[in-house]
Amino acid sequence: MSDYSVSARNLSKKFGHGHHAVQAVDGVSFDVKKGELFGLIGPDGAGKTTLFRLLTSLMVPDSGTAVVEGFDTVKDYRQIRRIIGYMPGRFSLYQDLSVEENLKFFATLFGSTVAKSYDAIKPIYRYLEPFKKRMAGRLSGGMKQKLALCCALVHAPKVLFLDEPTTGVDPVSRKEFWEMLGTLQDQGISIVASTPYMNEAVRCHRIAFVQDGKISECDTPENIRRKFPHAILAVRSRDAFSLLQDLRKFPEAHSCYSFGNYQHLYLHSEGGADGSAARLQEYLEGKGHQDIRIEPIEASIEDCFMLRMNKEGGDYGDV
Amino acid sequence: MGRKVLKYLLEKEFKQNLRNPIMLPLIIVLPLIQLVVLPFAATYEIRNVEMVIVDNDHSAFSRDLEQKIASSGYFKTRYHAPTYQEAVSYIENGDAGVILEIRSSQVFLSVDAVDGTQASIVEAYLNGIIQDYAARTLQEKQPTRIQTTAQMRFNPFLDYQTYMVPGILAMLLTLVGGILAALNISGERELGTLEQINVSPVRKSDYLLGKLIPFWIMGLLITLIGLGIAWLLYGLTPRGSLPTLLLFATIYNIGFTGFGLFLSSVSKSQQQAMFVAFFFLLIFFLMGGLFTPVSSMPHWAQYIVYLNPTWYLIDAMRLIILKGSGFAQLLDQFYAILSFAVFFNFLALITFRKTAK
């Protein structure tokens, strides 16, 4: 058996026919190492959920193969269903069963008991224990998501698939959730999670950018940031809107995006950010901007993501 | 492992159904309302038909006939018109349903036949009354004729309520299986819980059985409650054996639950499952002899009725409850219902997929 927990080779899945056909997953290949926390990052509609369905044996691919813990997702789907935990994007537990009953139900479905896997779920279940008699439908968003994670873990799976587990959850619960995933990894569980939040992406060991059904880049967050091809200047002035317009017209600009109060300007020239900063200062003053602040910064994952997503002739791409 | 999973699947279904605030009232109120309201409302007896009388005769004979008609209780004779033309305006305005024109030796009837069934029944009633009247008054002058006497068996007073009750029980069983089951799996699909079930190693036969059994128990409960209500309201008790009746109810109910499960596993949403279920159930009811007798349908329609599971059950229920038929006399219906049950559940089993293509 290989060191990989999940291996996908040229996975493809198309929906619809003729003109209405959508290639949801298009020749995707990647590997997830044992005990790794692997992130799938991509915009809505990139094909992340379909990819999860293919990997969890809920859907048969048109072509390509996927192997989970040595089992083929099409041929050995029975074995796969015993060893994986899946948390779909939408909260999908029984709203009219209590926290305890939901857990017991999913444990029984997988031929396990809550007592048997209590140790594994304890770090998460301790948050829920005070509400164990409460109906799942009456839990807060963060609690629901913890319960869903518990239910996905209750049969001690080897691989955990989490489809946007933190969407619609408050920032504190999101942070807690990712910390919990950290403790799960200490137990040796491989985790594949998708997220639209960049600050969560950096918590993964490796991430893959998913776009239009393809994986455009797959590496550690650190390497991805290091490979960012442009020098970046974070720029701020009093009039943010006209600043963005003017920055895009700056001769050395490759492209420019808003990040909160700052505009991130990606420069054509590599390395020479200092000289560019001085030239930019002059250029902006000439355009009548006030309170100008320019700082050279390191690329964040979000910078890499923005550049990726808009590479193929995006609306705000090359100026 | 299978048995333990099934047990917990059942436990979960019961918990959910008992917690559903409308489920218990539904089981009791649904049969109650259907059995109280429908037999009276959906009756073929025509009463209180407004009549316009055009009396050209002005004789003791005509007044006598009018009184006779009024005393039958089926007609109201408050409108009178001097001519036929004026009488027609009553019908045109919708105030009256029939014109009776009396001439010296003849009686003419004009019936508003927008509702064809009502028109023919009105005509038959009036004919009966007039014939009877003529026979009595002209008795001496008439030569003797052969008299036919009809004896009504099994339902001696041609009681329409008694006739309706078994049909309504059949309808309730159809609703529990067809509609509730159709809503169930499609509801789980919409909620997303089905995906969780699919990704688990649970066998689909276990999952489907876990759905089938609760609906079967619910169907039996509704049948028993319905029979109790029929006894309290109409003093109607099954003449045939209760176990035979429950056997038919069981097989039919399992069949229709399979039908509902089939619909919900091929539908994308609850709404879609609901619409398709309604489409079929309406056809099953209307062509099942619940309201209109199958024998009066055109020939081609009668062939379709052979494919209607509801017809077999309504027929069997009536025979058991009203006629006291035993199992040996109901073999045709039994095999028909059994075949449908096997067919629908087979469909449910092959269309319910844990993996999407």
XYZ file of C-alpha atoms in Angstrom:
676
model
C 0.000 0.000 0.000
C 1.203 3.475 -0.771
C 1.821 6.361 1.595
C -1.150 8.107 0.126
C -4.508 8.182 1.796
C -6.329 9.593 -1.223
C -5.162 9.470 -4.842
C -7.136 10.919 -7.728
C -6.068 10.336 -11.324
C -7.678 12.243 -14.186
C -11.068 12.382 -12.497
C -13.751 13.834 -14.768
C -17.476 14.334 -14.358
C -19.843 16.076 -16.720
C -23.472 17.066 -16.091
C -26.126 17.542 -18.740
C -25.889 17.019 -22.472
C -25.063 19.002 -25.589
C -25.061 22.762 -25.217
C -26.096 22.647 -21.588
C -23.329 20.296 -20.546
C -21.172 21.468 -17.674
C -17.788 19.900 -17.085
C -17.929 19.996 -13.282
C -14.680 18.116 -12.730
C -12.149 18.107 -15.527
C -9.175 15.732 -15.378
C -8.284 16.265 -11.731
C -5.258 14.480 -10.255
C -3.841 14.884 -6.760
C -2.584 12.895 -3.792
C -3.249 13.304 -0.098
C -0.646 11.844 2.231
C -1.606 9.822 5.274
C -2.355 12.073 8.225
C -2.327 15.166 6.060
C -4.726 18.102 6.240
C -5.411 18.868 2.605
C -7.312 21.951 1.521
C -9.334 22.501 -1.641
C -9.595 26.204 -2.322
C -11.771 27.638 -5.024
C -14.693 29.909 -5.813
C -18.324 28.733 -5.717
C -19.113 26.520 -8.670
C -15.496 25.450 -9.167
C -16.481 21.793 -8.779
C -15.402 21.190 -5.182
C -18.633 19.518 -4.073
C -18.707 17.234 -7.124
C -15.117 16.290 -6.381
C -16.160 15.333 -2.843
C -19.037 13.244 -4.166
C -16.671 11.395 -6.471
C -14.173 10.766 -3.685
C -16.820 9.592 -1.211
C -18.289 7.079 -3.716
C -21.587 9.000 -3.896
C -21.066 9.541 -7.600
C -19.439 7.520 -10.357
C -16.869 9.461 -12.429
C -17.166 9.611 -16.242
C -13.491 8.796 -16.476
C -10.458 8.568 -14.250
C -10.017 6.794 -10.948
C -9.868 7.649 -7.294
C -8.396 5.458 -4.588
C -9.093 6.021 -0.891
C -6.977 4.060 1.583
C -6.226 1.547 -1.137
C -9.872 1.098 -2.167
C -11.226 2.097 -5.557
C -14.197 4.446 -5.220
C -16.211 2.598 -7.854
C -15.316 -1.070 -7.316
C -14.763 -1.075 -3.554
C -17.381 1.475 -2.558
C -18.628 -0.791 0.224
C -15.269 -0.817 1.977
C -14.839 2.903 1.424
C -18.125 3.665 3.118
C -16.892 1.970 6.284
C -13.696 3.969 6.600
C -14.635 7.492 5.566
C -16.467 10.280 7.317
C -18.231 12.841 5.150
C -19.622 16.183 6.200
C -21.638 17.677 3.337
C -21.748 21.401 2.751
C -25.245 21.831 4.086
C -26.161 20.942 7.646
C -27.753 17.586 7.068
C -28.594 15.884 10.287
C -32.054 15.070 11.549
C -33.433 18.318 12.911
C -36.113 16.495 14.887
C -33.710 14.165 16.657
C -31.671 15.292 19.650
C -27.891 15.708 19.644
C -27.517 12.368 21.405
C -29.948 10.576 19.086
C -28.244 11.866 15.952
C -24.909 10.617 17.223
C -26.339 7.244 18.182
C -28.069 6.963 14.806
C -24.933 7.569 12.791
C -22.860 5.334 15.054
C -25.375 2.501 14.541
C -25.460 3.032 10.769
C -21.744 2.375 10.695
C -22.026 -0.565 13.043
C -20.356 1.255 15.905
C -21.458 2.726 19.227
C -21.007 6.134 20.800
C -19.197 4.551 23.759
C -16.656 2.834 21.490
C -15.633 6.031 19.759
C -16.136 8.354 22.702
C -12.430 9.066 23.063
C -12.108 10.089 19.445
C -14.987 12.532 19.502
C -14.460 13.772 23.052
C -12.496 16.934 22.149
C -15.472 18.077 20.093
C -18.294 16.426 21.948
C -17.425 18.190 25.191
C -18.758 21.397 23.621
C -22.022 19.645 22.810
C -22.520 17.536 25.912
C -24.441 20.243 27.840
C -26.997 20.301 24.984
C -27.234 16.582 24.318
C -31.000 16.488 24.893
C -31.634 19.418 22.581
C -33.106 18.874 19.111
C -30.473 19.337 16.424
C -32.711 21.847 14.621
C -32.558 24.186 17.644
C -28.763 24.353 17.845
C -26.776 27.436 16.831
C -24.851 27.327 13.551
C -21.529 26.647 15.259
C -23.022 23.874 17.390
C -24.700 22.253 14.395
C -21.393 22.158 12.622
C -19.688 20.591 15.636
C -22.425 17.990 15.818
C -22.046 17.258 12.119
C -18.318 16.764 12.650
C -19.023 14.452 15.595
C -21.434 12.437 13.468
C -18.843 12.158 10.714
C -16.284 10.984 13.300
C -18.417 8.670 15.386
C -17.338 5.531 13.538
C -13.626 6.377 13.796
C -12.986 6.944 10.072
C -9.521 6.875 8.547
C -10.276 9.719 6.137
C -12.480 12.716 6.729
C -14.053 14.674 3.873
C -15.324 18.110 4.872
C -17.148 20.166 2.249
C -16.977 23.831 3.284
C -17.367 22.934 6.951
C -17.123 26.503 8.194
C -19.345 28.344 5.740
C -21.981 30.328 7.591
C -20.305 29.984 10.975
C -19.056 32.845 13.157
C -15.282 33.574 13.246
C -14.804 32.272 16.814
C -16.452 28.939 16.008
C -14.443 28.751 12.790
C -11.205 29.150 14.703
C -12.301 26.505 17.228
C -13.246 24.202 14.405
C -9.850 24.338 12.758
C -8.178 23.784 16.107
C -10.304 20.671 16.472
C -9.168 19.463 13.078
C -5.627 19.871 14.377
C -6.329 17.516 17.293
C -7.907 14.998 14.908
C -4.754 14.957 12.893
C -2.801 14.042 15.975
C -4.929 10.891 15.948
C -3.636 10.149 12.461
C -6.804 10.896 10.491
C -6.295 12.213 6.962
C -8.525 15.177 6.238
C -9.644 16.689 2.938
C -11.462 19.975 3.500
C -12.667 22.701 1.179
C -12.999 26.296 2.212
C -13.578 29.669 0.632
C -11.714 31.395 3.499
C -8.045 32.122 2.854
C -7.089 32.468 6.506
C -8.244 28.874 6.922
C -6.318 27.715 3.892
C -3.000 28.497 5.566
C -3.846 25.994 8.306
C -3.696 23.170 5.767
C -0.506 21.227 5.112
C -1.069 21.465 1.422
C -3.679 23.216 -0.625
C -4.982 22.864 -4.145
C -6.585 25.699 -6.086
C -9.703 24.430 -7.851
C -11.014 26.441 -10.752
C -13.471 25.468 -13.507
C -13.187 21.824 -12.499
C -9.396 21.782 -12.716
C -6.652 21.934 -10.143
C -4.417 24.822 -11.171
C -1.843 24.574 -8.409
C -1.133 22.203 -5.577
C 1.547 22.758 -2.952
C 2.142 23.825 0.649
C 0.819 27.310 1.440
C 4.405 28.393 2.108
C 5.639 27.246 -1.306
C 2.680 28.749 -3.073
C 3.370 32.111 -1.451
C 7.057 31.857 -2.290
C 6.277 31.158 -5.924
C 4.200 34.323 -6.259
C 5.673 35.923 -9.407
C 5.225 39.606 -8.583
C 6.477 42.115 -6.077
C 3.577 43.588 -4.130
C 2.963 47.075 -2.854
C 0.160 47.715 -0.402
C -1.144 51.178 -1.180
C -3.574 53.388 0.636
C -4.836 56.939 0.130
C -7.834 59.033 1.039
C -9.880 58.300 -2.072
C -9.858 54.515 -2.336
C -11.952 54.224 -5.485
C -10.031 56.541 -7.768
C -6.845 55.104 -6.245
C -7.711 51.667 -7.611
C -8.400 53.137 -11.045
C -5.165 55.100 -11.060
C -3.075 52.190 -9.770
C -4.260 50.037 -12.632
C -3.032 52.688 -15.034
C 0.417 52.819 -13.383
C 2.932 51.792 -16.111
C 4.632 49.133 -13.969
C 1.349 47.643 -12.735
C 0.463 44.055 -13.621
C -2.864 44.120 -11.792
C -4.414 45.483 -8.642
C -7.025 44.279 -6.127
C -8.707 45.663 -3.029
C -7.864 44.092 0.313
C -9.761 45.919 3.036
C -8.335 49.428 3.393
C -5.384 48.653 1.168
C -4.989 48.089 -2.539
C -2.503 45.397 -3.443
C -0.556 46.357 -6.533
C 1.263 43.551 -8.327
C 4.280 44.848 -10.241
C 5.679 43.597 -13.524
C 9.274 44.024 -12.420
C 10.580 41.496 -9.982
C 12.628 42.455 -6.976
C 12.812 46.175 -7.594
C 9.957 47.091 -5.340
C 11.859 49.888 -3.652
C 12.513 51.869 -6.773
C 8.968 51.264 -7.907
C 7.607 52.530 -4.594
C 9.336 55.867 -5.106
C 8.093 56.103 -8.698
C 4.586 55.213 -7.584
C 4.620 57.872 -4.854
C 5.457 60.458 -7.499
C 2.859 59.112 -9.923
C 0.075 59.183 -7.334
C 0.956 62.664 -6.117
C 0.778 63.754 -9.719
C -2.777 62.342 -9.836
C -3.656 64.456 -6.812
C -3.903 61.746 -4.151
C -3.487 62.657 -0.498
C -2.352 60.740 2.607
C -0.536 58.225 0.439
C 0.983 55.205 2.201
C 2.984 52.639 0.288
C 4.452 49.472 1.868
C 6.200 46.600 0.163
C 4.662 43.335 1.482
C 5.028 39.576 1.170
C 2.455 37.688 -0.875
C -0.357 36.136 1.159
C -2.378 33.088 0.099
C -5.174 35.439 -0.792
C -2.883 37.304 -3.215
C -2.033 33.994 -4.847
C -5.702 33.112 -4.999
C -6.773 36.435 -6.536
C -4.078 36.240 -9.157
C -5.018 32.622 -9.988
C -8.726 33.253 -10.201
C -8.308 36.175 -12.566
C -5.471 34.833 -14.648
C -7.553 33.686 -17.561
C -8.640 37.066 -18.865
C -10.449 38.064 -15.693
C -12.281 41.364 -15.542
C -9.603 43.069 -13.494
C -6.574 41.273 -14.852
C -3.808 42.765 -16.929
C -4.135 46.451 -17.448
C -25.250 -6.184 11.877
C -28.204 -5.803 9.532
C -30.830 -6.475 12.140
C -29.398 -4.018 14.606
C -29.281 -1.289 11.977
C -32.872 -1.976 10.949
C -33.987 -1.812 14.556
C -32.398 1.569 15.010
C -33.685 2.811 11.661
C -37.181 1.923 12.863
C -36.613 3.514 16.238
C -35.546 6.701 14.485
C -38.577 6.720 12.148
C -40.969 6.255 15.067
C -39.314 8.957 17.107
C -39.535 11.358 14.174
C -43.130 10.487 13.365
C -44.265 10.786 16.958
C -42.488 14.118 17.269
C -44.077 15.424 14.094
C -46.861 17.549 15.560
C -49.280 16.823 12.724
C -48.756 13.065 12.531
C -50.946 11.887 15.428
C -53.835 14.261 14.692
C -53.546 13.176 11.063
C -53.981 9.507 11.936
C -57.133 10.212 13.955
C -58.612 13.319 12.347
C -58.128 12.252 8.725
C -60.335 9.140 8.952
C -62.804 10.936 11.205
C -63.414 13.812 8.828
C -63.442 11.622 5.742
C -65.915 9.219 7.291
C -68.158 11.901 8.772
C -68.281 14.301 5.857
C -67.792 12.314 2.680
C -70.605 9.766 2.909
C -73.111 12.588 3.324
C -71.580 15.114 0.989
C -70.614 12.799 -1.858
C -74.049 11.301 -2.230
C -75.982 10.557 -5.363
C -79.316 11.228 -3.770
C -80.799 14.264 -5.417
C -82.893 16.333 -3.090
C -84.600 19.731 -3.142
C -84.591 20.199 -6.894
C -86.444 23.399 -7.781
C -89.258 22.786 -10.233
C -91.302 25.149 -12.424
C -94.842 24.007 -13.117
C -96.733 25.085 -16.199
C -100.267 23.959 -15.520
C -102.357 24.162 -18.710
C -104.924 21.760 -17.383
C -106.101 23.493 -14.177
C -107.893 20.372 -13.106
C -108.125 18.353 -9.926
C -105.831 15.883 -11.664
C -103.043 18.422 -12.177
C -103.254 19.787 -8.635
C -103.183 16.263 -7.297
C -100.092 15.367 -9.298
C -98.334 18.535 -8.146
C -99.036 17.678 -4.544
C -97.823 14.161 -5.051
C -94.535 15.403 -6.497
C -94.056 17.949 -3.730
C -94.680 15.338 -1.033
C -91.963 13.095 -2.420
C -89.371 15.378 -0.808
C -87.158 15.416 -3.872
C -88.695 18.467 -5.498
C -89.711 21.948 -4.486
C -92.731 23.227 -6.363
C -92.816 26.900 -5.499
C -92.418 28.279 -9.045
C -95.378 28.441 -11.432
C -95.411 29.924 -14.916
C -98.283 30.512 -17.315
C -96.356 29.455 -20.420
C -93.442 27.170 -21.227
C -91.393 30.096 -22.564
C -91.621 31.908 -19.255
C -90.773 28.707 -17.393
C -87.587 28.333 -19.416
C -86.310 31.652 -18.055
C -86.238 30.095 -14.565
C -83.899 27.423 -15.852
C -81.832 29.975 -17.736
C -81.355 31.987 -14.550
C -80.384 28.881 -12.699
C -83.342 29.168 -10.276
C -84.876 25.859 -11.276
C -83.621 22.533 -12.565
C -86.729 21.057 -14.183
C -89.956 22.141 -15.908
C -93.132 20.126 -15.631
C -95.732 21.057 -18.209
C -99.146 19.544 -17.736
C -101.581 19.438 -20.660
C -104.973 17.853 -20.631
C -103.784 14.316 -21.264
C -100.010 14.598 -21.382
C -97.124 15.549 -19.099
C -93.929 17.063 -20.525
C -90.634 17.184 -18.704
C -87.736 19.517 -19.504
C -84.632 18.930 -17.419
C -81.587 21.161 -17.148
C -78.937 18.677 -18.237
C -75.778 20.723 -17.594
C -75.139 18.163 -14.878
C -75.961 15.034 -16.825
C -75.981 12.694 -13.856
C -78.378 14.873 -11.923
C -80.609 15.267 -14.980
C -81.002 11.559 -15.548
C -81.676 10.900 -11.890
C -84.281 13.717 -11.774
C -85.885 12.260 -14.846
C -85.984 8.799 -13.331
C -87.435 10.057 -10.048
C -90.150 12.084 -11.767
C -90.994 9.264 -14.107
C -91.380 6.964 -11.167
C -93.613 9.358 -9.325
C -95.777 10.054 -12.366
C -96.039 6.404 -13.370
C -96.975 5.488 -9.859
C -99.568 8.233 -9.753
C -100.995 7.245 -13.117
C -101.128 3.626 -12.104
C -103.078 4.404 -8.946
C -105.584 6.817 -10.453
C -106.196 4.840 -13.604
C -106.058 1.476 -11.909
C -109.539 0.379 -12.810
C -109.152 1.163 -16.482
C -105.718 -0.503 -16.938
C -105.328 -4.089 -17.967
C -103.249 -6.133 -15.538
C -99.509 -5.984 -16.159
C -96.569 -8.061 -14.989
C -95.226 -6.557 -11.830
C -91.540 -6.726 -11.009
C -90.413 -6.478 -7.452
C -86.771 -5.797 -6.719
C -85.226 -7.076 -3.525
C -82.096 -5.263 -2.447
C -79.569 -7.642 -0.939
C -76.689 -6.755 1.408
C -77.711 -3.120 1.511
C -81.492 -3.332 1.755
C -82.184 0.363 2.135
C -79.800 1.314 -0.664
C -77.942 3.195 1.970
C -75.300 5.288 0.271
C -73.278 5.881 3.429
C -72.728 2.174 3.949
C -71.579 1.878 0.384
C -69.074 4.727 0.782
C -67.394 3.585 4.008
C -65.268 0.706 2.619
C -64.193 2.921 -0.279
C -63.091 5.655 2.092
C -61.049 3.181 4.116
C -59.332 2.147 0.891
C -58.705 5.794 0.064
C -57.124 6.425 3.480
C -54.775 3.487 3.009
C -53.801 4.851 -0.402
C -53.090 8.279 1.046
C -50.936 6.976 3.905
C -48.862 4.865 1.569
C -48.773 7.018 -1.539
C -48.528 10.553 -0.209
C -46.728 10.161 3.107
C -44.167 7.759 1.706
C -43.627 9.915 -1.381
C -42.935 12.881 0.861
C -40.628 10.954 3.137
C -37.550 10.008 1.133
C -37.785 13.070 -1.088
C -37.876 15.095 2.151
C -34.701 13.420 3.360
C -33.145 14.147 0.005
C -34.066 17.828 0.263
C -32.805 18.017 3.828
C -29.498 16.424 2.813
C -29.742 13.593 5.344
C -30.107 11.108 2.503
C -26.561 11.911 1.434
C -25.365 11.006 4.928
C -27.233 7.717 4.730
C -25.820 7.039 1.280
C -22.267 7.510 2.390
C -22.773 4.978 5.203
C -22.485 1.220 4.728
C -26.206 0.675 5.476
C -27.886 -1.644 2.960
C -30.590 -0.056 0.861
C -33.000 -2.902 1.595
C -32.585 -2.165 5.317
C -33.137 1.509 4.693
C -36.278 0.897 2.619
C -37.651 -1.607 5.145
C -37.077 0.974 7.842
C -39.383 3.264 5.875
C -41.924 0.605 4.886
C -42.720 -0.817 8.306
C -43.731 2.447 10.015
C -46.115 3.295 7.160
C -47.589 -0.179 7.322
C -48.281 0.206 11.042
C -49.709 3.657 10.422
C -51.949 2.255 7.692
C -53.270 -0.513 9.957
C -53.912 2.011 12.729
C -55.869 4.257 10.377
C -57.898 1.291 9.119
C -58.783 0.206 12.636
C -59.627 3.739 13.721
C -61.728 4.125 10.555
C -63.603 0.920 11.263
C -64.243 2.106 14.819
C -65.612 5.404 13.547
C -67.815 3.610 10.998
C -69.227 1.464 13.780
C -69.897 4.449 16.050
C -71.430 6.621 13.324
C -73.220 4.172 11.087
C -73.383 1.034 13.215
C -71.443 -0.656 10.449
C -69.354 -3.690 11.355
C -67.591 -5.879 8.800
C -69.656 -8.928 7.906
C -66.574 -10.754 6.767
C -63.554 -11.557 8.889
C -61.410 -8.793 10.291
C -58.133 -10.698 9.744
C -58.938 -11.039 6.035
C -59.648 -7.335 5.867
C -56.398 -6.485 7.643
C -54.482 -8.849 5.368
C -55.763 -6.990 2.316
C -55.032 -3.662 3.995
C -51.493 -4.784 4.814
C -50.553 -5.952 1.355
C -52.155 -2.978 -0.314
C -50.510 -0.545 2.078
C -47.072 -2.086 1.578
C -47.676 -1.883 -2.166
C -48.545 1.799 -2.051
C -45.715 2.628 0.294
C -43.472 1.025 -2.312
C -45.160 3.231 -4.905
C -44.501 6.329 -2.794
C -40.895 5.309 -2.140
C -40.419 4.720 -5.857
C -41.775 8.184 -6.674
C -39.628 9.862 -4.077
C -36.484 8.110 -5.173
C -36.936 9.200 -8.789
C -37.997 12.763 -7.923
C -35.551 15.596 -7.494
C -37.639 17.460 -4.933
C -40.492 16.950 -2.524
C -42.699 19.136 -4.685
C -42.078 16.996 -7.734
C -42.814 13.785 -5.820
C -46.012 15.334 -4.472
C -47.299 16.379 -7.886
C -46.662 13.024 -9.492
C -48.225 11.222 -6.521
C -51.347 13.389 -6.812
C -51.590 12.773 -10.519
C -51.639 9.008 -10.071
C -53.783 8.961 -6.940
C -56.490 11.063 -8.607
C -56.638 8.602 -11.488
C -56.640 5.676 -9.082
C -59.516 7.168 -7.079
C -61.643 8.375 -9.980
C -61.194 5.147 -11.918
C -61.383 2.928 -8.872
C -65.144 2.829 -8.487
C -65.019 4.979 -5.384
C -67.579 7.492 -6.609
C -68.752 6.201 -9.962
C -69.440 2.537 -10.650
C -66.916 0.881 -12.942
C -69.715 -0.944 -14.801
C -70.995 2.365 -16.160
C -67.626 3.351 -17.619
C -66.955 2.972 -21.358
C -65.308 -0.279 -22.405
C -61.833 1.109 -22.990
C -61.900 2.663 -19.530
C -62.881 -0.625 -17.963
C -59.724 -2.207 -19.363
C -57.676 0.535 -17.715
C -59.418 -0.203 -14.439
C -57.875 -3.674 -14.510
C -54.520 -1.911 -14.057
C -55.749 0.077 -11.096
C -54.704 -1.402 -7.741
C -57.138 0.852 -5.884
C -60.087 -0.683 -7.702
C -59.207 -4.168 -6.450
C -58.940 -2.960 -2.892
C -62.173 -0.942 -2.937
C -63.904 -3.970 -4.418
C -62.430 -6.326 -1.837
C -63.231 -3.981 1.052
C -66.856 -3.668 -0.046
C -67.191 -7.396 -0.460
C -65.678 -8.094 2.954
C -67.442 -5.363 4.881
C -70.869 -5.294 3.204
C -71.216 -8.751 1.758
C -69.165 -10.840 4.155
C -67.155 -12.512 1.423
C -64.460 -14.871 2.631
C -60.888 -15.123 1.460
C -61.733 -17.910 -0.988
C -64.075 -15.591 -2.881
C -61.495 -12.818 -3.041
C -58.600 -14.682 -4.609
C -58.655 -12.568 -7.784
C -58.402 -9.340 -5.831
C -55.785 -10.861 -3.553
C -53.445 -11.873 -6.351
C -53.954 -8.574 -8.123
C -53.063 -6.533 -5.036
C -50.147 -8.820 -4.237
C -48.758 -8.393 -7.760
C -48.961 -4.624 -7.490
C -47.225 -4.709 -4.099
C -44.379 -6.808 -5.472
C -44.148 -4.658 -8.605
C -44.047 -1.288 -6.829
C -41.561 -2.415 -4.191
C -39.361 -3.929 -6.853
C -39.421 -0.569 -8.650
C -38.523 1.198 -5.401
C -35.645 -1.192 -4.774
C -34.109 -0.799 -8.226
C -34.591 2.969 -8.550
C -33.360 3.872 -5.090
C -29.643 4.432 -5.596
C -27.000 5.156 -3.071
C -24.553 6.135 -5.828
C -25.426 8.636 -8.544
C -24.541 7.759 -12.099
